[in-house]
Each structure stands twice: as structure tokens, then as C-alpha cells.
Tab-separated table of C-alpha atoms and ligand atoms in Angstrom:
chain	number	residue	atom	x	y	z
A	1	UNK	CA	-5.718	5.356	12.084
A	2	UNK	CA	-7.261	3.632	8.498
A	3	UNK	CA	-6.090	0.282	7.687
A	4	UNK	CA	-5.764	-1.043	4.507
A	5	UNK	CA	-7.500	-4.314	3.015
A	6	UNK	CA	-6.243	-4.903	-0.374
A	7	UNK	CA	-7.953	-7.720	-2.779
A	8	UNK	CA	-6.138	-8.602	-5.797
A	9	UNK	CA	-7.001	-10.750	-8.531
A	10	UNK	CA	-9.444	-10.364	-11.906
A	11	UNK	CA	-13.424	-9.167	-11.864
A	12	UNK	CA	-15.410	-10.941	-15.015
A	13	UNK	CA	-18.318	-9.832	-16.355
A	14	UNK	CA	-21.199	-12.068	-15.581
A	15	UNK	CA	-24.195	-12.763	-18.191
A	16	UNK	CA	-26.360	-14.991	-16.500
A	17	UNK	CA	-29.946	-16.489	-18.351
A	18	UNK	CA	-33.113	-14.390	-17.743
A	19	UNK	CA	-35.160	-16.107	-20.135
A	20	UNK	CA	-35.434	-16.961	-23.665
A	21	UNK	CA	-31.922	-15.547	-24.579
A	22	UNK	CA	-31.553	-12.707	-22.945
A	23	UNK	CA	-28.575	-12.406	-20.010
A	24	UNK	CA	-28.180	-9.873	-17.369
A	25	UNK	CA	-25.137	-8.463	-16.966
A	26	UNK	CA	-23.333	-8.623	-13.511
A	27	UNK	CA	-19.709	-8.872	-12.296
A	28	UNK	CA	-18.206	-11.478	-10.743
A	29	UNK	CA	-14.951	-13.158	-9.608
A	30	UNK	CA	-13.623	-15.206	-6.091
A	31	UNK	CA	-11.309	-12.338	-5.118
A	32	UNK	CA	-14.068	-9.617	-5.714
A	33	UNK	CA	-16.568	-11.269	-3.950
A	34	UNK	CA	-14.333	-11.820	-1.007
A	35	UNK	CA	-13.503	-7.849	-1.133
A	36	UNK	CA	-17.318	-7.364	-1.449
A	37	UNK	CA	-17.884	-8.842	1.182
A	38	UNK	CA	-15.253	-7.943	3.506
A	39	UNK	CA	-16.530	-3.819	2.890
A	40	UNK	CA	-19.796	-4.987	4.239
A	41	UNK	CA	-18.427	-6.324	7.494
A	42	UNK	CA	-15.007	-4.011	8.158
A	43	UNK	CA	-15.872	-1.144	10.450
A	44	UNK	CA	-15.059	2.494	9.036
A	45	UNK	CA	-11.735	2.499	10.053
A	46	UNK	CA	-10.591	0.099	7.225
A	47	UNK	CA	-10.602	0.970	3.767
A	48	UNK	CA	-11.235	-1.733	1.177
A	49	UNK	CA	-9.629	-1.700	-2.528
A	50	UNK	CA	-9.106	-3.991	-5.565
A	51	UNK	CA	-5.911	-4.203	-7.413
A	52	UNK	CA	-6.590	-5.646	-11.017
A	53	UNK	CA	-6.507	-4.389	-14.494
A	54	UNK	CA	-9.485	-3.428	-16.746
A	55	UNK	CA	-9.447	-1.737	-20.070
A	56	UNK	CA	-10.344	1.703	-21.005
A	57	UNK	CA	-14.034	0.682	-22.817
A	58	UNK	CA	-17.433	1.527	-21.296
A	59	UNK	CA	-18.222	-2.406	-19.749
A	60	UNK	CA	-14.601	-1.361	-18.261
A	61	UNK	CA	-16.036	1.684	-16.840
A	62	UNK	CA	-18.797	0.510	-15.279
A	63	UNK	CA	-17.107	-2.338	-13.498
A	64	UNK	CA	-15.310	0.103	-12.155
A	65	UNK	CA	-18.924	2.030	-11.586
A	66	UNK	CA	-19.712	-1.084	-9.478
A	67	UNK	CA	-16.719	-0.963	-7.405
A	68	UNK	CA	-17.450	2.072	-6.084
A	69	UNK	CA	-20.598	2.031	-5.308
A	70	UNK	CA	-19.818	-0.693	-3.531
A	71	UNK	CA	-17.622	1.515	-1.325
A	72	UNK	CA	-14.324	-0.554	-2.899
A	73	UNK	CA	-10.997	1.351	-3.854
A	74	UNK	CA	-10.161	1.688	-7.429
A	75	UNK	CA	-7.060	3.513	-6.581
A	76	UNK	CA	-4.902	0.414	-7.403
A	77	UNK	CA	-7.100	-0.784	-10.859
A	78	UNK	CA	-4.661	-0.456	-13.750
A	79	UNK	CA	-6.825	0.378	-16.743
A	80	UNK	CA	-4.786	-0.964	-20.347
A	81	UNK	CA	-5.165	0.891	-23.620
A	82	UNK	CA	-4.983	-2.764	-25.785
A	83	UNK	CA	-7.158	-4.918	-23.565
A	84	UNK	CA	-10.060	-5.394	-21.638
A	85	UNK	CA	-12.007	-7.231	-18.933
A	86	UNK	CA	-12.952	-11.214	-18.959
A	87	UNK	CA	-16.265	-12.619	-19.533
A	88	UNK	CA	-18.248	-15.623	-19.047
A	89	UNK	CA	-21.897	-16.274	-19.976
A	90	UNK	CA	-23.642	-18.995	-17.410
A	91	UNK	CA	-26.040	-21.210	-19.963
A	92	UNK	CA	-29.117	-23.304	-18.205
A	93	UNK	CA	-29.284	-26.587	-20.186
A	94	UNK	CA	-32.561	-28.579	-17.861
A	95	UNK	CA	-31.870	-26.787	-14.870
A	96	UNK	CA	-28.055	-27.494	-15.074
A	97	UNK	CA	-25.708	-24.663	-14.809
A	98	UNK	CA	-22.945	-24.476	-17.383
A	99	UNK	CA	-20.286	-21.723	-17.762
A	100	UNK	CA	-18.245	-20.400	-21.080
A	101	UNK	CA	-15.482	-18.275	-20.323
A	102	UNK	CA	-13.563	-15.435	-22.564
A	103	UNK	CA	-11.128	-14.577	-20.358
A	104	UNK	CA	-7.459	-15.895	-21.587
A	105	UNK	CA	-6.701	-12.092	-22.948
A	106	UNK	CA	-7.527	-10.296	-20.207
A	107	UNK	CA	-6.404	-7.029	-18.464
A	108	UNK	CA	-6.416	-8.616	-15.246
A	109	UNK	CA	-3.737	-10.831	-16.435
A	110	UNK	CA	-0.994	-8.040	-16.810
A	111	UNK	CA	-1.840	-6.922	-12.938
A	112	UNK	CA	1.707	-7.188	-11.911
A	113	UNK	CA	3.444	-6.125	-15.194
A	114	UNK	CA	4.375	-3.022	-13.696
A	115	UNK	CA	6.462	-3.977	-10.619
A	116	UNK	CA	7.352	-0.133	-8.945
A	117	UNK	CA	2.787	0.196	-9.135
A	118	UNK	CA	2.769	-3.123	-7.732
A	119	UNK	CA	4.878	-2.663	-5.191
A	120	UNK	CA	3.531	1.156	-4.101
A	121	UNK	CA	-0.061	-0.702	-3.895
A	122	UNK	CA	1.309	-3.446	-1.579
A	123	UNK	CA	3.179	-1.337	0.301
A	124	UNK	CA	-0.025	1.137	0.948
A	125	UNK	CA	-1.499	-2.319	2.466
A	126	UNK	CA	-2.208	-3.408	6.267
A	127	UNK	CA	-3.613	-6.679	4.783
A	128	UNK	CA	-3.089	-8.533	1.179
A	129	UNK	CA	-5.740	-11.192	0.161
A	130	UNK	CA	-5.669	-12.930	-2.971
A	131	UNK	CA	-6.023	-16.753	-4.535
A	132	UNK	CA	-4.826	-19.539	-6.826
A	133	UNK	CA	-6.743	-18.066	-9.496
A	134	UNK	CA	-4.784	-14.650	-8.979
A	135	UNK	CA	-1.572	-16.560	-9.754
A	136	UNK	CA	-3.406	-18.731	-12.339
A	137	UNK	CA	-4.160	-15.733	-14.596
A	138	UNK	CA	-0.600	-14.208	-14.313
A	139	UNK	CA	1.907	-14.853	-17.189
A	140	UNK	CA	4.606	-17.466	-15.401
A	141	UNK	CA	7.369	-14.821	-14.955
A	142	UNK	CA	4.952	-11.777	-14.086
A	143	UNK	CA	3.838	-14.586	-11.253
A	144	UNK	CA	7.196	-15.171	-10.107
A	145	UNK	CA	7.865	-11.500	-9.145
A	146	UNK	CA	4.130	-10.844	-7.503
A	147	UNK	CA	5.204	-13.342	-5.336
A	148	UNK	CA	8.410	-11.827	-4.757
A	149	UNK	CA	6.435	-8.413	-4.433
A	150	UNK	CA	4.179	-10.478	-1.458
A	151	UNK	CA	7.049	-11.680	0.055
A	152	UNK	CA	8.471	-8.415	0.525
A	153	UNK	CA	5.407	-6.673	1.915
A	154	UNK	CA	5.160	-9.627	4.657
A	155	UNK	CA	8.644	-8.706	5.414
A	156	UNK	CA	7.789	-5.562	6.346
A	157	UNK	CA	4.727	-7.014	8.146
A	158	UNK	CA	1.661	-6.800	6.311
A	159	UNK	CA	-1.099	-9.667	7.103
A	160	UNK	CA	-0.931	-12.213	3.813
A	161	UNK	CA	-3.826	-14.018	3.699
A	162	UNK	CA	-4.640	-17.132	0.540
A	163	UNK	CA	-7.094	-19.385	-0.361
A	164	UNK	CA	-5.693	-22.207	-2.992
A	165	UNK	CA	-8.911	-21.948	-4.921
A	166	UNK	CA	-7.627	-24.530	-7.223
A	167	UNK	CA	-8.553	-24.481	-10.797
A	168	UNK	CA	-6.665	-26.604	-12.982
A	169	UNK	CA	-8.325	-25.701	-16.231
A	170	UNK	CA	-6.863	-21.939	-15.532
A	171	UNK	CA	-3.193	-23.977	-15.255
A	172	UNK	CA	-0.466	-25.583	-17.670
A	173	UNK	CA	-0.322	-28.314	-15.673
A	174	UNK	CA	-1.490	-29.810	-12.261
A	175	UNK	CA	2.282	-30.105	-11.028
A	176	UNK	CA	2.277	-26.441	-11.896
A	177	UNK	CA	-0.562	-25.524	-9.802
A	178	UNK	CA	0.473	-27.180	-7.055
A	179	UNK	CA	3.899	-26.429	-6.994
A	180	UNK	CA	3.007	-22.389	-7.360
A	181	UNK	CA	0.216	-22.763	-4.834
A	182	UNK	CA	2.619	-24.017	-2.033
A	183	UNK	CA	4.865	-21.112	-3.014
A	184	UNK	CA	2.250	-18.412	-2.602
A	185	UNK	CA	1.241	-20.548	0.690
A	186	UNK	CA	5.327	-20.424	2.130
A	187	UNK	CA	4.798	-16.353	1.954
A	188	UNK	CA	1.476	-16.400	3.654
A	189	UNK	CA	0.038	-15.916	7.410
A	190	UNK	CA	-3.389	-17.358	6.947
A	191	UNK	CA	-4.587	-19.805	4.370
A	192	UNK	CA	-7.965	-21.113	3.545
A	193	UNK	CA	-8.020	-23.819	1.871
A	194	UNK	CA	-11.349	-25.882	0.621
A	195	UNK	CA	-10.636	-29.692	1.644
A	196	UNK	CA	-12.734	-31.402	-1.693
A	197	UNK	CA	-10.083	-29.221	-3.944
A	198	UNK	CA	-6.886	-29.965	-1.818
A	199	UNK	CA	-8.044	-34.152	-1.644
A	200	UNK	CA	-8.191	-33.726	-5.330
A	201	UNK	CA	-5.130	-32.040	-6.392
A	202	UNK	CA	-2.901	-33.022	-3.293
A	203	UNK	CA	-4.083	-36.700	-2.619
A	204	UNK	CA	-4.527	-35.484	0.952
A	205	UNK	CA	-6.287	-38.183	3.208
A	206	UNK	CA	-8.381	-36.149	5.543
A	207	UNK	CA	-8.460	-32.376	6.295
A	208	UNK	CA	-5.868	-32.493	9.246
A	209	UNK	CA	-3.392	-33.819	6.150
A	210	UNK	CA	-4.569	-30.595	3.870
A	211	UNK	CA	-3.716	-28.167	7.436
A	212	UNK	CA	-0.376	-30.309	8.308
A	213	UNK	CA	0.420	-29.906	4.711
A	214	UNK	CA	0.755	-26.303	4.935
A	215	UNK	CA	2.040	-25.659	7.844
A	216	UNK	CA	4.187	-27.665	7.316
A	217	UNK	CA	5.230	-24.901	4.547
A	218	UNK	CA	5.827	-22.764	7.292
A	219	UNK	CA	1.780	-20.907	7.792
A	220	UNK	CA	0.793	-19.919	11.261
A	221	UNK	CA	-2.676	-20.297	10.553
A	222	UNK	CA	-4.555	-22.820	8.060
A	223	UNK	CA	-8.501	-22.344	8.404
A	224	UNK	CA	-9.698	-25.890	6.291
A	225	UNK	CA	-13.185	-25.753	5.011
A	226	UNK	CA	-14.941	-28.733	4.238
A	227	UNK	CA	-18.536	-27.901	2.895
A	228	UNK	CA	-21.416	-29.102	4.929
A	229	UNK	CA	-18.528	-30.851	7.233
A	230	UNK	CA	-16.898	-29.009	10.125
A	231	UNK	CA	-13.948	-26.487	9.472
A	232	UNK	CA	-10.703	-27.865	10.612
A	233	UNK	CA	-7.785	-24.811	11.928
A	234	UNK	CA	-4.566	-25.374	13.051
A	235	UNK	CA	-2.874	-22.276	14.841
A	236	UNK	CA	0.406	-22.410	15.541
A	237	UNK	CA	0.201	-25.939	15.201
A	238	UNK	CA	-2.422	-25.905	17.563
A	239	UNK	CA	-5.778	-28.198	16.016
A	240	UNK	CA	-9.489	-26.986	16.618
A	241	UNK	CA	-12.299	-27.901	15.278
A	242	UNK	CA	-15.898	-26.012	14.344
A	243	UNK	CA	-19.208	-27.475	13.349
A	244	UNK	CA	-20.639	-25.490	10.828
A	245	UNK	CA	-24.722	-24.431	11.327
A	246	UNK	CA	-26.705	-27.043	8.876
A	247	UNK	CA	-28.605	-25.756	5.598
A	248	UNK	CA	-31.657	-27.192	4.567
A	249	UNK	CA	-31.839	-25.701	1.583
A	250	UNK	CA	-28.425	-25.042	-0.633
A	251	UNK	CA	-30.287	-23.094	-3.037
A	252	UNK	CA	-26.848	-22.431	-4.733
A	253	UNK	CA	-23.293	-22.622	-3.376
A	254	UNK	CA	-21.425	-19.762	-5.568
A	255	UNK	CA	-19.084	-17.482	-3.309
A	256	UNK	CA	-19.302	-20.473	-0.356
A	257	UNK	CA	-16.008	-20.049	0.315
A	258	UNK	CA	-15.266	-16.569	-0.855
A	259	UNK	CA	-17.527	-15.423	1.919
A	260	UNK	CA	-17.072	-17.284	4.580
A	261	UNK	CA	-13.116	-16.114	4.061
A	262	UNK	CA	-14.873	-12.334	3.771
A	263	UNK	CA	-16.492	-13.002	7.123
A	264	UNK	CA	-13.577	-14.871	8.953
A	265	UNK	CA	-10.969	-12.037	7.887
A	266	UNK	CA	-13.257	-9.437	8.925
A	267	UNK	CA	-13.707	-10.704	12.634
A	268	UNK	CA	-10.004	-11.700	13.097
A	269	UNK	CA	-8.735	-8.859	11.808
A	270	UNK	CA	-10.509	-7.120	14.533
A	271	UNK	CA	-9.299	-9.527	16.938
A	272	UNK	CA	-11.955	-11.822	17.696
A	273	UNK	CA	-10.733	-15.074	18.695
A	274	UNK	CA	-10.402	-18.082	16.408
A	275	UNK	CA	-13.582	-19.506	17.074
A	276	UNK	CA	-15.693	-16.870	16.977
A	277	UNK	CA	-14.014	-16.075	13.662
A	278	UNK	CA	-14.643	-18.924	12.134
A	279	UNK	CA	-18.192	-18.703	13.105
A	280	UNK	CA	-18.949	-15.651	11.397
A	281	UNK	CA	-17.399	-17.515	8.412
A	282	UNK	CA	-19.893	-20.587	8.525
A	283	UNK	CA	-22.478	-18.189	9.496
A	284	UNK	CA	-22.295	-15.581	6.212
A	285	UNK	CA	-21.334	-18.241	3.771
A	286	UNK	CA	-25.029	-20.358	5.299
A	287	UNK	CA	-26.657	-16.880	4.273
A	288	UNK	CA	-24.843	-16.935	0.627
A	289	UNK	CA	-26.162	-20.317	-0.277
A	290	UNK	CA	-28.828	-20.455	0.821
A	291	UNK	CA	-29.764	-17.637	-2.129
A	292	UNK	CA	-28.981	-17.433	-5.886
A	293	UNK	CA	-26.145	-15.478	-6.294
A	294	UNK	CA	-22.767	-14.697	-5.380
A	295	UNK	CA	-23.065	-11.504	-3.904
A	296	UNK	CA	-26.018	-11.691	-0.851
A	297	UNK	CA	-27.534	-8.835	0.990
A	298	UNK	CA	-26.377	-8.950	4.589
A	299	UNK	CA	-28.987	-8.500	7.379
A	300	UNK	CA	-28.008	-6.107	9.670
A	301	UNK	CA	-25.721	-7.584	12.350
A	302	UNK	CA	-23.842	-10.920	10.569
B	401	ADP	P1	-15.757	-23.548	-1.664
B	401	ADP	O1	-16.903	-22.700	-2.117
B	401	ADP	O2	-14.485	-22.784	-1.623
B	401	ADP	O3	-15.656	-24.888	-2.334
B	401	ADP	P2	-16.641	-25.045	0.695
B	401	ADP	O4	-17.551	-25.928	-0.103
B	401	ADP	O5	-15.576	-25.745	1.432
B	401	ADP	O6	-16.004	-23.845	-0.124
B	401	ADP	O7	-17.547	-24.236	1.694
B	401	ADP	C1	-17.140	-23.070	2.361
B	401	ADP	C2	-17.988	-22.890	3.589
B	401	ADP	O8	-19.354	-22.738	3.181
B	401	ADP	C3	-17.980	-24.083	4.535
B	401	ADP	O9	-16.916	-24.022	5.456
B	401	ADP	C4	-19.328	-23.942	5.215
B	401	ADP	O10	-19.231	-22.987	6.252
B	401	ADP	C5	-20.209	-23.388	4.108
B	401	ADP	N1	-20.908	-24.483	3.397
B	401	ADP	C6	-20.671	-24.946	2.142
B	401	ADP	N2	-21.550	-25.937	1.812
B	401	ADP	C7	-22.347	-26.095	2.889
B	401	ADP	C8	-23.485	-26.948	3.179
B	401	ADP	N3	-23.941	-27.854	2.316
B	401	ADP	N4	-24.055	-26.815	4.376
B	401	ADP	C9	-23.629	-25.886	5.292
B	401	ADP	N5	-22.590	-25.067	5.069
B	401	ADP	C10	-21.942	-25.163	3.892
């Protein structure tokens, strides 16, 4: 029997430097790397697909090209007649990385205007993945009912998985971030938070505050990574903890966290134990930064 994984959230267009001004053109975004990913490592039994909105122009098209040829479902891509995708353009000032985004208009940002679509794609779904900066983009009251739209499709038992992926600068306010980031966490089985984000935003002390926090909000299981430190779980109120392989050289740490949660989904979900799950995480997100890039070649077995 196929099983679902559905990503949701927004795909940017990428220019990033290739000399004296020129850019090449890539696409890029947290969710979409984690679905990316995830392809790569899900057996052929599991179908991967992207729910977000693009527009009907020919960049639109051929982020849709890229999808598919990297085997991910565009059944669930709502494509908008007056819009179209999000960009950002990565600028090298003495070896320093800076980004400019264009993305406050974009397509992905009316993903759940349409609630009976939204709820057919959820309802198609085994698994639902998405992040703070899918609820970030949405419009406050479109927000309000994809959450509603999650909550249903746990009812009905479908796997919810979130990572916070905080972002302020995508957010009114902090207290708004925070406050709509627990909510999305109170409908969710597994969340995967990143501990220098939650310290931040949260205050939390240590990362055994940032996993009581939300379970405390009622998740079975919080995977908290911490970099270079070990990655702190708590199942079932249960506490374990997993030192993550060194890397001598963090050539550049884009998609860290998107792929170890690509590589940690894709062994649970297949029902390897925690630890071994978490492994694979550590293991494939070692491999991503160790590279430029967000989106690595695997090697054969991860
Ligand atoms: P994010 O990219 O979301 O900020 P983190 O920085 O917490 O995520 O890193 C995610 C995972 O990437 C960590 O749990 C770890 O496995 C790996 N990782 C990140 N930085 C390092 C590092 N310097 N050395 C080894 N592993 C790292």
C-alpha cells in the first residue's frame, strides 16, 4: 500500500553569485529541502509531494520542472493567475554571505486560501510536515484555519510532524511567533526544534527546558537539535540523549536542520527506533555541511 508524505510551505527562487554579477538560478526553501530530501531516503512505497502555490509564468513552470524531476508530487501545487513565486538573491560582500528577499507577495502565501483543496490534500496524507515559516507566510486568518485543517487530519490520524524554524523578521511580532508556534506545536506528534532559536525567542535555559516546553503542550515526541552539541529527545516524556559525529570542516551549514529532520522522518517512519533515527539525522545533515549548498548528493546507503 503507498503512503503519503506531504511537505507544505513556499519554494523561492535562489540567485546565488557566480562571479562578477552574474547569479545562478536555483530553488530553495526549509520545507522543500526537507521534502527533497526525504524522496531520496523513503523507499518506493511512499510517495513524496509539495503543497504550495506558484504562479502561472515560465520561472513558475520550471520550479515546478524541478519538482519533478526530483521525483516530488505537484499534485497539491496551486498555481495563481495574479501572482507568482518568491525570490531572494544571496550577495558575497568579503566572503560574507548576505541575503535580499522579494517574497512578501507571494503565491505561496495564499496556500490555504482555498480550504475544501486544502483539506482534500491533507486528507490524501499518511504524514504532514511543515514549519514556522509555513505559518509565517500565511495571512493571520488563512493561518488560523490551516491549523484547524492540521488539526483535523491528526484527528483522523495522520503523523504531524513541525520544526519551529523561527524567523522573526517573517513575523508581526515576536509574541506572535511564539504564541502561533506553540499552537501549530499543541496539534503536532513530532517536533524538531533547533535549541539556539528556541533560547532566543523562548528564554529557555538549556535544551531539556526547549523539550519540557513542548511537551508540556501536549507532543509525544520533541527531537531538540543543538548544532555541533548533542540532540536532546524526549518520548513520551521519556529523555535520551545523542552525540552527534564531529565536523572538521563546516564548509556551510544551509539545510542543517532541514536535513537532518529529512533523514530522522525517513528512518522513523519506517520504524527504526529513536536512536537510530536520530542518527541518520546527525549523520545526513554532517554530509550537508560539510558542502556548499542546500541540497547535497547522497552517497549510496545514508
Ligand atoms: P538549524 O539548521 O535548524 O539551525 P542546527 O544548527 O541545530 O539546525 O543543526 C541541525 C543538525 O545539524 C544538528 O543536530 C547536527 O546533527 C548537525 N550540525 C549542525 N552544526 C553542526 C556542527 N558544527 N557539527 C556537527 N554537526 C552539526
Amino acid at each position: 500500500m503507498t503512503r503519503n508524505f506531504l511537505a507544505i510551505g513556499e519554494c523561492m527562487v535562489e540567485m546565488a553569485p557566480t562571479g562578477e554579477g552574474t547569479y545562478r538560478l536555483g530553488f530553495a526553501g526549509d520545507t522543500l529541502n526537507t521534502a527533497w530530501y526525504t524522496r531520496r531516503l523513503l523507499p518506493d512505497g511512499w510517495n513524496v509531494s509539495y503543497l504550495t502555490g506558484v504562479g502561472r509564468d515560465s520561472v513558475s513552470d520550471e520550479m515546478l520542472a524541478f519538482f519533478e524531476e526530483a521525483g516530488i508530487g505537484t499534485e497539491f501545487v496551486q498555481r495563481f493567475d495574479d501572482r507568482t513565486v518568491g525570490l531572494y538573491i544571496i550577495q558575497l560582500t568579503d566572503g560574507e554571505r548576505s541575503f535580499s528577499y522579494w517574497r512578501s507577495d507571494s503565491a505561496a502565501r495564499q496556500l490555504a486560501r482555498d480550504r475544501a483543496r486544502l483539506d482534500a490534500a491533507l486528507a490524501a496524507a499518511d504524514v504532514i510536515y511543515f514549519s514556522g515559516i509555513t505559518l509565517a507566510i500565511l495571512p493571520e486568518e488563512q493561518r488560523n484555519r490551516f491549523l484547524q485543517a492540521v488539526r483535523v487530519a491528526r484527528d483522523k490520524g495522520t503523523t504531524i510532524a513541525f520544526d519551529p524554524n523561527l524567523r522573526p523578521r517573517l513575523w508581526g511580532t515576536v509574541e506572535d511567533m511564539c504564541a502561533s508556534v506553540m499552537a501549530a506545536a499543541a496539534v503536532s506528534d513530532i517536533v524538531l526544534p533547533s535549541f539556539e532559536d528556541e533560547a532566543t525567542y523562548f528564554g529557555d535555559a538549556g535544551p531539556a527546558e526547549t523539550a519540557n516546553r513542548y511537551s508540556e503542550a501536549g507532543v509525544p515526541l520533541v527531537i531538540v537539535k543543538n548544532g555541533p552539541g548533542e540532540v536532546l529527545w524526549l518520548a513520551d516524556g521519556v529523555p535520551w540523549t545523542f552525540q552527534v559525529p564531529p565536523v572538521t570542516e563546516v564548509v556551510d551549514t544551509t539545510a542543517a536542520g532541514d536535513s537532518f529532520n529529512a533523514a530522522f522522518l525517513a528512518s522513523h517512519l519506517q520504524g527504526a527506533d529513536l536512536e537510530t533515527s536520530v542518527a541518520a539525522g546527525a549523520c545526513l545533515a554532517a554530509r550537508v555541511i560539510g558542502r556548499r549548498g542546500a541540497l547535497v548528493e547522497l552517497p549510496e546507503a545514508v
